[in-house]
Short mmCIF file of C-alpha atoms in Angstrom, two decimals:
data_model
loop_
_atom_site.label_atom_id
_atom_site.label_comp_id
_atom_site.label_asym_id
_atom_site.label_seq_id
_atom_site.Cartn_x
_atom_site.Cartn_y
_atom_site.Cartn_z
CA UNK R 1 0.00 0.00 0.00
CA UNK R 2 1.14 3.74 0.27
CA UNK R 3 0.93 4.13 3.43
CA UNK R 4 3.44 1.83 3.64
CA UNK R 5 5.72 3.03 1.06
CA UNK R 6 7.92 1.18 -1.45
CA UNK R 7 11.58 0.00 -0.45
CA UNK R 8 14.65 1.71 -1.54
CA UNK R 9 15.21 -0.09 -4.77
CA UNK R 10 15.79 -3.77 -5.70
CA UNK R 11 19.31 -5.45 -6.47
CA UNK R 12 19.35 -6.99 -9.62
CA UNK R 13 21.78 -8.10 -11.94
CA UNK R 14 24.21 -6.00 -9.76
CA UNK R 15 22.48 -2.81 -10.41
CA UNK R 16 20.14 -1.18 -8.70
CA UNK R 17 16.54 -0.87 -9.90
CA UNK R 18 14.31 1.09 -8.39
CA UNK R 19 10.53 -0.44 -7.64
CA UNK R 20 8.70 2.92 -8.11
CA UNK R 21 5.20 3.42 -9.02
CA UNK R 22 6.45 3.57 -12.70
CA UNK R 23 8.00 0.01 -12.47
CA UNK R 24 5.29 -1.28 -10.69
CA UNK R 25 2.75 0.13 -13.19
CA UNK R 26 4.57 -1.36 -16.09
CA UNK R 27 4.48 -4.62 -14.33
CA UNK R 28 0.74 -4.31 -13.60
CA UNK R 29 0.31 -3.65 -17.62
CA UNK R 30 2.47 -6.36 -18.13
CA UNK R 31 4.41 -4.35 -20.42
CA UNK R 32 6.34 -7.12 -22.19
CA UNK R 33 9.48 -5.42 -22.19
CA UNK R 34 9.63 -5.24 -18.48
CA UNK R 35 8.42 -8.48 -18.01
CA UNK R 36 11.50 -10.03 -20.25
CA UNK R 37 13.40 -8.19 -18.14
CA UNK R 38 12.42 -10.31 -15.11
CA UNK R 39 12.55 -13.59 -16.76
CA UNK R 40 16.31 -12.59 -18.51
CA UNK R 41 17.25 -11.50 -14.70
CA UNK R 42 15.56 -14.23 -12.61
CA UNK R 43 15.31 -17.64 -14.39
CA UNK R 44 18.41 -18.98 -14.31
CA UNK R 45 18.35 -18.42 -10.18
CA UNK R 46 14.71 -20.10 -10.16
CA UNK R 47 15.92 -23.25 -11.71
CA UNK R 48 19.18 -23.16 -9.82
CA UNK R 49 17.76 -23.09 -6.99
CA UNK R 50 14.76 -25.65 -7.85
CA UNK R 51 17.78 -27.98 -8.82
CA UNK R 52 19.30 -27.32 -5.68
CA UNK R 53 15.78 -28.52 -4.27
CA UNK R 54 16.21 -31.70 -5.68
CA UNK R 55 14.03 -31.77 -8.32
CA UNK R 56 14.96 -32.98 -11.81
CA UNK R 57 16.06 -31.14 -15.40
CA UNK R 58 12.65 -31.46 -16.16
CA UNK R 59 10.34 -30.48 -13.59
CA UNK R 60 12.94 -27.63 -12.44
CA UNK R 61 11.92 -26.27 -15.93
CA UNK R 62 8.67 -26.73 -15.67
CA UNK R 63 8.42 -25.76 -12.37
CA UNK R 64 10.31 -22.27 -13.60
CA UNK R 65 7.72 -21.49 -16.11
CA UNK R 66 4.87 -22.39 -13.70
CA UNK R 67 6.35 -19.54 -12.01
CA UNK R 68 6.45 -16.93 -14.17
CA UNK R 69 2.80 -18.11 -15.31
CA UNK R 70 1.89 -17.82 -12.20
CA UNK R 71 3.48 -14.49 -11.37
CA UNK R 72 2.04 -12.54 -14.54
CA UNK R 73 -1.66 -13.91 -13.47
CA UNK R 74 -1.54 -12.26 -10.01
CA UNK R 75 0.99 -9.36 -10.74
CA UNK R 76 -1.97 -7.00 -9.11
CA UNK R 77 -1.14 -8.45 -5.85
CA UNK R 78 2.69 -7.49 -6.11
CA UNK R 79 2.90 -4.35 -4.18
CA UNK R 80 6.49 -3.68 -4.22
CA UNK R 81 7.10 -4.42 -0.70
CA UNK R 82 9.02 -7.25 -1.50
CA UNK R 83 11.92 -7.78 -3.81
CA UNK R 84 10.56 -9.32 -7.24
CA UNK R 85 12.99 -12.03 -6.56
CA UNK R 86 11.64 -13.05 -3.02
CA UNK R 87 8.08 -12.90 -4.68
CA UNK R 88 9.55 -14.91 -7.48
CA UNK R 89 11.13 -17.76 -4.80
CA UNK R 90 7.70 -17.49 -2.62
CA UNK R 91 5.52 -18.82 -5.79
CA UNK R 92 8.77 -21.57 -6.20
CA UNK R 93 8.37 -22.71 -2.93
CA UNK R 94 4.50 -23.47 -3.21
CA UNK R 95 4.39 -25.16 -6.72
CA UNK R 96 7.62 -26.89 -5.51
CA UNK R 97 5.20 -28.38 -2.47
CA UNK R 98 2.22 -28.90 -4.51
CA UNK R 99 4.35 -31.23 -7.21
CA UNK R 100 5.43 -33.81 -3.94
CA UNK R 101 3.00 -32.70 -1.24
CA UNK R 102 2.95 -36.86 -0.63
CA UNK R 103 6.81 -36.74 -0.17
CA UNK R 104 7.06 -33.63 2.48
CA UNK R 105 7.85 -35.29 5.93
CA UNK R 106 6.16 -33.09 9.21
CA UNK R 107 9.64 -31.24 10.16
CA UNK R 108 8.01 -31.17 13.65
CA UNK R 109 7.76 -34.52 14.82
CA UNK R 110 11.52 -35.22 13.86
CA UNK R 111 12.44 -37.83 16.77
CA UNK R 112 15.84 -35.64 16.66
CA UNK R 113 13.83 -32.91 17.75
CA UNK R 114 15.16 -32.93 21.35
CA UNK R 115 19.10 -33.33 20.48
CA UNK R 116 18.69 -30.22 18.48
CA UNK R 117 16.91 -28.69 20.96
CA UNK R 118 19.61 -28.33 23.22
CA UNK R 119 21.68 -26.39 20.71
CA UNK R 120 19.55 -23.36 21.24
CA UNK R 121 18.82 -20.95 24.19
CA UNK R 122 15.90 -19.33 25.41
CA UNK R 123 15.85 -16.90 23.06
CA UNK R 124 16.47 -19.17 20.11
CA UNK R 125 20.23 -18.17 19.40
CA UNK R 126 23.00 -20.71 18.88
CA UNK R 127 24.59 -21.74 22.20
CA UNK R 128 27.62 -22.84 19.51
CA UNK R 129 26.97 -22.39 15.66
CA UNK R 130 27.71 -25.27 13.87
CA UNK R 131 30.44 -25.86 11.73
CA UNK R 132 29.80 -25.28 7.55
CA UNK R 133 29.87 -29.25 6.36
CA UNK R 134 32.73 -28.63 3.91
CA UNK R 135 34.60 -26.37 5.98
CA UNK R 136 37.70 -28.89 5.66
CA UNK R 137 36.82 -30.70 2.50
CA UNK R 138 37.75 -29.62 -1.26
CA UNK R 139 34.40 -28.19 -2.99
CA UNK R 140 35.54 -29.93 -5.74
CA UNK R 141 36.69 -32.85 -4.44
CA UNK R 142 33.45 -33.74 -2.84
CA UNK R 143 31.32 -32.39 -5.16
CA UNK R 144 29.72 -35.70 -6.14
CA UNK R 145 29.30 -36.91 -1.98
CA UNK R 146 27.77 -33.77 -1.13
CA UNK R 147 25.23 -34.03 -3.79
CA UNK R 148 24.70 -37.70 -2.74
CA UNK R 149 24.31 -36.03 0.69
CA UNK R 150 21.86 -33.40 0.00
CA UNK R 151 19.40 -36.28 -1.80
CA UNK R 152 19.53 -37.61 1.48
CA UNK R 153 18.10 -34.60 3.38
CA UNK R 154 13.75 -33.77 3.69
CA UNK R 155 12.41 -31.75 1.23
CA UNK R 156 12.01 -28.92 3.62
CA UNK R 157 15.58 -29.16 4.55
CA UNK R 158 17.04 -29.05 1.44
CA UNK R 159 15.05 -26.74 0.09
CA UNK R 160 15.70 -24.09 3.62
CA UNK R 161 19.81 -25.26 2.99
CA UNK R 162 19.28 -23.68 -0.71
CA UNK R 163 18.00 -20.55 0.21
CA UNK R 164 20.03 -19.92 3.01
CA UNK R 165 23.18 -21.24 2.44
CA UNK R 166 23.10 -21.43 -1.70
CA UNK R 167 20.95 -18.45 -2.23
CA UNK R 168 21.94 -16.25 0.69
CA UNK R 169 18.32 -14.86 1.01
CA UNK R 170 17.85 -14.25 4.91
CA UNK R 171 16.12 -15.95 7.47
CA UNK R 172 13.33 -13.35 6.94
CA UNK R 173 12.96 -13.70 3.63
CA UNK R 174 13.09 -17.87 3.98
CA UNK R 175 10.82 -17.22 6.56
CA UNK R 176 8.13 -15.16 4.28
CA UNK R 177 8.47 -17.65 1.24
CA UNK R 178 8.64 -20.61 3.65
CA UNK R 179 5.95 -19.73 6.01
CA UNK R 180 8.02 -21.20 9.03
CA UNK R 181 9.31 -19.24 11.86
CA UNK R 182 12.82 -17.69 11.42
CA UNK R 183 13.42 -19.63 14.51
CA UNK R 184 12.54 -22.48 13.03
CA UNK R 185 14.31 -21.79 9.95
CA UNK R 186 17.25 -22.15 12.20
CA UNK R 187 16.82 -25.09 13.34
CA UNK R 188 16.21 -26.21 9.99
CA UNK R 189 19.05 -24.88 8.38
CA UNK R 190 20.93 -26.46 11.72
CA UNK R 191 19.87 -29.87 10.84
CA UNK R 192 20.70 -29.65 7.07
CA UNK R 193 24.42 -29.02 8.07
CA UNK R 194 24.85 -31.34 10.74
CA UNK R 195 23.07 -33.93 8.59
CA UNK R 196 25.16 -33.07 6.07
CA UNK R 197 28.23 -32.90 7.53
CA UNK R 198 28.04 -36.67 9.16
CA UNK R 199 27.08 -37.89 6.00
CA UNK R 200 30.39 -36.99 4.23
CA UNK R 201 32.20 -37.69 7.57
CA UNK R 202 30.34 -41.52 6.99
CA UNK R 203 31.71 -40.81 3.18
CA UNK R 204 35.34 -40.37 4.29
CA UNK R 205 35.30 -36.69 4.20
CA UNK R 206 35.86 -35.97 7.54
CA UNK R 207 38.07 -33.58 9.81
CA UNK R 208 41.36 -35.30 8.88
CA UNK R 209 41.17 -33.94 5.09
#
């Protein structure tokens, strides 16, 4: 709304564009020009990151142009409070759980639940932040284990691991496209690494390397 005012501008490409009434108006007439310019400047990031999601060549491409499908039909309700690519990665994240809604495991009844618990205190900060999985590993040297790793994480972990840790969006924005607390984005993000890094410890990628 007005009241609340647009944000500075929005990072794109390295420049910065600003999301004025005159951008957002050529959006809302879906002047095609402007709308190219979203596709050129967002779609290889959408299907990097639904890769990084685990989905195949296929449906990452399909689930990209469900997205911008999706995005052009309800372009009224983009208001500019939001960066077009956060709105972009909130409609991923909800065609991405509609194409395996069967396959998304409740995050909240993990029976590790407890262990991770104790990581946190009251206020929901690390007691000790956990190590990066391939702090002491070659990136390309365990390329292929850590993407035999990351099939073995949930949907929801994987897919908060890629937008955090791939993406670099913060735990707000993960939290807005996600719908989960950013506390629970946390521990999410928590259990991805540690998961992550005792599977390539089980792989023979461990602290000796």
């Amino acid at each position: 709304g007005a009241a609340d005012g647009p944000p500075a501008g929005v990072c794109m490409m390295g420049r910065v564009v600003q999301l004025d009434d005159t951008y957002l108006g050529r959006l809302r007439r879906r002047d095609p020009e402007t709308l190219r310019s979203v596709v050129d400047q967002q779609a290889r990031r959408l299907y990097r990151a639904a890769r990084g999601m685990g989905h195949s060549k296929s449906e990452a491409e399909d689930l990209v142009q469900d997205v911008f499908v999706t995005f052009i039909e309800s372009i009224e309700r983009f208001e500019g409070r939001a960066q077009v690519g956060t709105w972009l990665f909130g409609i991923l994240h909800h065609k991405s759980q509609e194409r395996r809604r069967t396959l998304v495991r409740d995050e909240l009844t993990d029976p590790i639940d407890q262990i991770f618990e104790s990581q946190f205190d009251a206020r929901g900060y690390w007691i000790r932040p956990p190590t990066p999985p391939d702090r002491h590993v070659s990136a390309q040297e365990a390329g292929h284990a850590i993407q035999e790793c990351l099939d073995g994480l949930s949907p929801i972990q994987r897919e908060v691991f890629q937008l955090r840790q791939v993406e670099e969006l913060s735990a707000v924005e993960v939290s807005k496209i996600s719908g989960h607390t950013i506390t629970h984005i946390g521990v999410l993000l928590h259990r991805a690494r540690m998961r992550l890094r005792g599977c390539l410890e089980g792989k023979g990628w461990g602290r000796s390397r």
